[in-house]
PDB file of C-alpha atoms in Angstrom:
ATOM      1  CA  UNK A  21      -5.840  19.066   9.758  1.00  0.00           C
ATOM      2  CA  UNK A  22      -2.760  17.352   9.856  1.00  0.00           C
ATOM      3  CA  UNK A  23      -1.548  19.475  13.042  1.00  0.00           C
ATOM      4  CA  UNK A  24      -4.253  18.670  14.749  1.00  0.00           C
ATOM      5  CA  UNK A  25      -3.705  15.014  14.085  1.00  0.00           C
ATOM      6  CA  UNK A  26      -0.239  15.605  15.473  1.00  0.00           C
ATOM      7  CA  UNK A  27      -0.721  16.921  18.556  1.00  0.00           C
ATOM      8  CA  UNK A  28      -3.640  14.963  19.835  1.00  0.00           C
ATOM      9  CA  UNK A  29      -1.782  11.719  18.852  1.00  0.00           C
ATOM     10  CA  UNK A  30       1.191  13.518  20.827  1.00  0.00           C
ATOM     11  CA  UNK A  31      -1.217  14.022  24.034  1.00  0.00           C
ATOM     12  CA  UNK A  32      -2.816  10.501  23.704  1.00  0.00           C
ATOM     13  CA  UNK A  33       0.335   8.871  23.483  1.00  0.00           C
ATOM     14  CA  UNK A  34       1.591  10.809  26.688  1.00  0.00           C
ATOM     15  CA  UNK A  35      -1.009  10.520  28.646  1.00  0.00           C
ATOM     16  CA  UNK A  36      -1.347   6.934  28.461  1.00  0.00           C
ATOM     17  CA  UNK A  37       2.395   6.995  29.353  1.00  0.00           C
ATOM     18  CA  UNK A  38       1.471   8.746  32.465  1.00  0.00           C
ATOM     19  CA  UNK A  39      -1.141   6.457  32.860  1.00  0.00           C
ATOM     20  CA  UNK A  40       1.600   3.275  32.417  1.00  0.00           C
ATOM     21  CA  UNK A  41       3.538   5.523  35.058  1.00  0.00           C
ATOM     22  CA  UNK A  42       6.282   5.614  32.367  1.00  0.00           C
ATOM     23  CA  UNK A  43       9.582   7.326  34.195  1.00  0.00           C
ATOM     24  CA  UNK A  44       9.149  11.138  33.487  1.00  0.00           C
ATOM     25  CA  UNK A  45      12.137  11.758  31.551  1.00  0.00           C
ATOM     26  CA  UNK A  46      11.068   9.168  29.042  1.00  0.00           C
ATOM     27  CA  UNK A  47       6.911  10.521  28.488  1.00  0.00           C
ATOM     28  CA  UNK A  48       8.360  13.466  25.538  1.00  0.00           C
ATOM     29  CA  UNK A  49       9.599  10.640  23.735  1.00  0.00           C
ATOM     30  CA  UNK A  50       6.063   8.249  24.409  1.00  0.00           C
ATOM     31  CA  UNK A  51       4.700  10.712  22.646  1.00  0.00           C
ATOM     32  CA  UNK A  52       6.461  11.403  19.879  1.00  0.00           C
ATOM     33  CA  UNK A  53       6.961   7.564  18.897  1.00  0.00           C
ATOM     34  CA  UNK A  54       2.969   7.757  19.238  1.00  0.00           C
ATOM     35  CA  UNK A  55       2.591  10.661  16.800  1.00  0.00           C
ATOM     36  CA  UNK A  56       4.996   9.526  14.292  1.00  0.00           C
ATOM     37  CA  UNK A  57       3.384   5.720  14.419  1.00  0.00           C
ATOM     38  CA  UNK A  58      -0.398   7.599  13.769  1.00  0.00           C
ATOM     39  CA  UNK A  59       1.092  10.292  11.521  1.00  0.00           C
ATOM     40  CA  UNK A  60       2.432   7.148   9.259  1.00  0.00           C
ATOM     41  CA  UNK A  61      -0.986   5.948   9.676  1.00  0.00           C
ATOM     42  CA  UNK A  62      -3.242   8.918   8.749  1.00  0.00           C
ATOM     43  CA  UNK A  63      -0.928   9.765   5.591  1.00  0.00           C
ATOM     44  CA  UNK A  64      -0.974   6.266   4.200  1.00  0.00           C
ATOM     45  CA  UNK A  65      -5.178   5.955   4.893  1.00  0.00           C
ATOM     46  CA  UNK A  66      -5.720   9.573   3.167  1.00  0.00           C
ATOM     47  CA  UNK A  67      -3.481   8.366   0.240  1.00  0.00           C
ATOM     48  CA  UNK A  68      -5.915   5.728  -0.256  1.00  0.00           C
ATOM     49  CA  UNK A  69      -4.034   2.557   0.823  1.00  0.00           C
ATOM     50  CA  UNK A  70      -6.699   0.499   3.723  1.00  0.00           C
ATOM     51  CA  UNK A  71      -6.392   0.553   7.283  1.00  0.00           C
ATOM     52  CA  UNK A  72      -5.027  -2.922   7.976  1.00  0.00           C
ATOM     53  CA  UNK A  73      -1.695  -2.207   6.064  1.00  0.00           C
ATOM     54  CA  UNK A  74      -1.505   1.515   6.975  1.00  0.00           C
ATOM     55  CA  UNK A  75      -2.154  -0.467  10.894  1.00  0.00           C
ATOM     56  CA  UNK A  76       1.147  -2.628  10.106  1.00  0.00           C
ATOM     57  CA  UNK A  77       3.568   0.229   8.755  1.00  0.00           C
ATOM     58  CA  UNK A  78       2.567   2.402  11.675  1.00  0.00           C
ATOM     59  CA  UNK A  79       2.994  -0.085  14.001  1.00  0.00           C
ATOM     60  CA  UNK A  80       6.162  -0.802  12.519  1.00  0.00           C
ATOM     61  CA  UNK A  81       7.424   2.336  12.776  1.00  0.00           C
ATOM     62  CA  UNK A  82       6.315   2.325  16.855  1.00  0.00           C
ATOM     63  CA  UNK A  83       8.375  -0.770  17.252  1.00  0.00           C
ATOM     64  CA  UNK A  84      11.633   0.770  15.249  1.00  0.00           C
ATOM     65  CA  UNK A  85      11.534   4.158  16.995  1.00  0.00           C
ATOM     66  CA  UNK A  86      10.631   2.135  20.440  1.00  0.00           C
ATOM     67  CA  UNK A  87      13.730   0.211  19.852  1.00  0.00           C
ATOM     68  CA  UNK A  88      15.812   3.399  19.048  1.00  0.00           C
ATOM     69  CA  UNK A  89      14.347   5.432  21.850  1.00  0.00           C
ATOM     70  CA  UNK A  90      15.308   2.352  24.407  1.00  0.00           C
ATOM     71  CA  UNK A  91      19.579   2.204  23.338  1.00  0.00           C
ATOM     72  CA  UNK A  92      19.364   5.872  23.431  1.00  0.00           C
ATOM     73  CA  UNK A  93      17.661   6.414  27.192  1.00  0.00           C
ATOM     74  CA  UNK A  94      18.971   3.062  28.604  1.00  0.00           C
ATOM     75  CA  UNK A  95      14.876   2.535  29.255  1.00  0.00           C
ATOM     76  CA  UNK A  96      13.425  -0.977  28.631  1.00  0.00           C
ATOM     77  CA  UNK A  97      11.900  -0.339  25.281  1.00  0.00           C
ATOM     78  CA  UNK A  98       8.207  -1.953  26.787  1.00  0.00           C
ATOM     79  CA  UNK A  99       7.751   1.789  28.102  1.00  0.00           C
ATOM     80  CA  UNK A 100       7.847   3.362  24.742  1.00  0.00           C
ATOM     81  CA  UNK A 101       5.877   0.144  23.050  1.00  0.00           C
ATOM     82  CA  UNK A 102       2.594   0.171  24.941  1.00  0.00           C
ATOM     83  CA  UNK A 103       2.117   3.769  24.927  1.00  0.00           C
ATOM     84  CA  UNK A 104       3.161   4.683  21.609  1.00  0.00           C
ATOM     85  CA  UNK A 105       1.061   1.775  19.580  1.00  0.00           C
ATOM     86  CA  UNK A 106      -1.971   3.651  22.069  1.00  0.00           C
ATOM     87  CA  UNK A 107      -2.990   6.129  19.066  1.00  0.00           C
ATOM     88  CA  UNK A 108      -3.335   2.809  16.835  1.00  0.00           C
ATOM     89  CA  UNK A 109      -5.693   0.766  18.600  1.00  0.00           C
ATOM     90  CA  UNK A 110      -9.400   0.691  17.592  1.00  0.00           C
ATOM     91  CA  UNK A 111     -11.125   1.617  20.679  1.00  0.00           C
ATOM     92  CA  UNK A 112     -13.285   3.460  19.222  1.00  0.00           C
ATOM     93  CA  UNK A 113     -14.284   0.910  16.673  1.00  0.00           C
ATOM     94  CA  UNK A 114     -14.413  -2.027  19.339  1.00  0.00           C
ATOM     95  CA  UNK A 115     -17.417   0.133  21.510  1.00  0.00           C
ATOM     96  CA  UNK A 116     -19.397   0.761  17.972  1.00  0.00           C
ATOM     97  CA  UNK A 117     -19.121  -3.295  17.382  1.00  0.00           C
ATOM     98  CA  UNK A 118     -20.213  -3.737  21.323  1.00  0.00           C
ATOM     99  CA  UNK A 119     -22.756  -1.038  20.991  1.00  0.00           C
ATOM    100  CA  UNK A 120     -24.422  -2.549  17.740  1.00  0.00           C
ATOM    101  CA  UNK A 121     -24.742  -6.330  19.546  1.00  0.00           C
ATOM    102  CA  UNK A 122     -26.395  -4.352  22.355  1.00  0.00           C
ATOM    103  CA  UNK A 123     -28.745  -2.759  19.236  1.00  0.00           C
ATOM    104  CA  UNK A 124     -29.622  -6.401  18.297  1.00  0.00           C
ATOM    105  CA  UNK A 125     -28.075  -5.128  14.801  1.00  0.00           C
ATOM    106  CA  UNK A 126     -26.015  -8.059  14.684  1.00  0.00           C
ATOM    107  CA  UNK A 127     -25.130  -8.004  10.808  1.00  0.00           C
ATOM    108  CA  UNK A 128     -23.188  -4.814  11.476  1.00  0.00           C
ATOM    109  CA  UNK A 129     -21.399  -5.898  14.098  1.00  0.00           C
ATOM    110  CA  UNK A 130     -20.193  -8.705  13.231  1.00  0.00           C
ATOM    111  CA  UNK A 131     -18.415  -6.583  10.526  1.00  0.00           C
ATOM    112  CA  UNK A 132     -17.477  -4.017  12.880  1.00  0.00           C
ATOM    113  CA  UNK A 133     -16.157  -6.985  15.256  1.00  0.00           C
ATOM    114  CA  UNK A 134     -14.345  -8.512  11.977  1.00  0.00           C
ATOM    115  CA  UNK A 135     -12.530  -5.187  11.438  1.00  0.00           C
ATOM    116  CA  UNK A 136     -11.362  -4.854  15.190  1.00  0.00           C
ATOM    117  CA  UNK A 137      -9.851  -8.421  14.904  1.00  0.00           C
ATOM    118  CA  UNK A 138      -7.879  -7.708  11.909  1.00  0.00           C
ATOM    119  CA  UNK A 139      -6.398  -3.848  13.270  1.00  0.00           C
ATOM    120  CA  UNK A 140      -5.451  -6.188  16.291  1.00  0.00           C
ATOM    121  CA  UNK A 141      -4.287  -8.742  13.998  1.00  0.00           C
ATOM    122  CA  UNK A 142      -1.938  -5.864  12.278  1.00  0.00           C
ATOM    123  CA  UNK A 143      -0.430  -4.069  14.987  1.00  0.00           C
ATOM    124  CA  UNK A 144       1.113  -7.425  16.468  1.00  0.00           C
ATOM    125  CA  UNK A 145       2.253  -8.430  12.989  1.00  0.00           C
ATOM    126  CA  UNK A 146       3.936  -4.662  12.718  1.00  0.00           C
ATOM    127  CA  UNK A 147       5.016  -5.250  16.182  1.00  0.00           C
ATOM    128  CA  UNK A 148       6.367  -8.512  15.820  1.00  0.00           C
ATOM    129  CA  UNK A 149       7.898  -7.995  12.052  1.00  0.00           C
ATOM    130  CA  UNK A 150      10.025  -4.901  13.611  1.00  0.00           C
ATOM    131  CA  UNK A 151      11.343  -6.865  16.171  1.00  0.00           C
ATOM    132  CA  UNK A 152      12.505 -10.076  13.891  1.00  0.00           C
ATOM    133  CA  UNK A 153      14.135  -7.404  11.802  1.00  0.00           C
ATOM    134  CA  UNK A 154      16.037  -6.078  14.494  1.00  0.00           C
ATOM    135  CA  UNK A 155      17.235  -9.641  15.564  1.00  0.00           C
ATOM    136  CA  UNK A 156      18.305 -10.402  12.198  1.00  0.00           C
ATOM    137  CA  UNK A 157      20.376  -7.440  12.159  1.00  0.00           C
ATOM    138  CA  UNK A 158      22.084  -7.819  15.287  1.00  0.00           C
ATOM    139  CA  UNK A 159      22.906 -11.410  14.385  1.00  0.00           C
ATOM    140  CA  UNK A 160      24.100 -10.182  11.139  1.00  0.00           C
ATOM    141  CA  UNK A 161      26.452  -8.063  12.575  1.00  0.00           C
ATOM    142  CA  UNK A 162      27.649  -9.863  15.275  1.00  0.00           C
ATOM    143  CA  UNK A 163      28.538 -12.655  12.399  1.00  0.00           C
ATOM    144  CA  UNK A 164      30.303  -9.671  10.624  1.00  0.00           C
ATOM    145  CA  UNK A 165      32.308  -9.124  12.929  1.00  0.00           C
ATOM    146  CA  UNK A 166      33.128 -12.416  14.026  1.00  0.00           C
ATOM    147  CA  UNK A 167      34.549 -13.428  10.553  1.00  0.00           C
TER     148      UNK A 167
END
């Protein structure tokens, strides 16, 4: 099960690199920063932790591997961002919300809807908490070596 969660992470990640028209040389490592961020993901939700904090650590680890993949291949680390954090985002959750509204089953979609929100919600705060690390560190080193 959990090779088949690999590779079609892998694909999806790709292919929406190819969709982004991310530069060729850069699409193997899309989607390998999108299987490792859904990889962390499925582990942590079938150990029994919830999806919005099992959202934030795999973001997370999208933004850290983004930011590694970017010194590496002098690519602006955007590229490996959008279509690596693809894999995390509750599409497929969002339509059931839409499609209950449409149902006039509006008790379950407002849950539904709720849920979205707060996956959104967690992906920028794994996002965002990545990147203040990395600016801390950099400052902290370039203090270090300053003194």
């Amino acid at each position: 099960m959990l090779l088949a969660q690999l590779i079609t992470s892998y694909i999806a990640a790709a292919g929406f690199g190819i969709i982004f028209n991310a530069p060729r040389h850069a699409l193997i490592q899309c989607g390998m920063v999108g299987m490792f961020g859904w990889v962390v993901y499925y582990i942590l939700v079938e150990q029994g932790l919830d999806v919005v904090p099992a959202t934030i650590f795999g973001s997370m680890l999208v933004a850290i591997l983004s930011q590694i993949c970017a010194k590496i291949f002098k690519t602006p680390i955007i590229i490996f961002n959008v279509s690596g954090i693809i894999p995390l985002v509750p599409g497929g959750l969002a339509y059931d919300a839409m499609r209950k509204f449409v149902e006039d089953d509006y008790f379950l979609a407002v849950q539904l809807s709720a849920k979205v929100m707060l996956l959104a919600g967690a992906i920028a705060i794994g996002l965002m908490f990545s990147e203040v690390v990395n600016q801390l560190l950099k400052k902290t080193f370039a203090w270090l070596r300053l003194e």
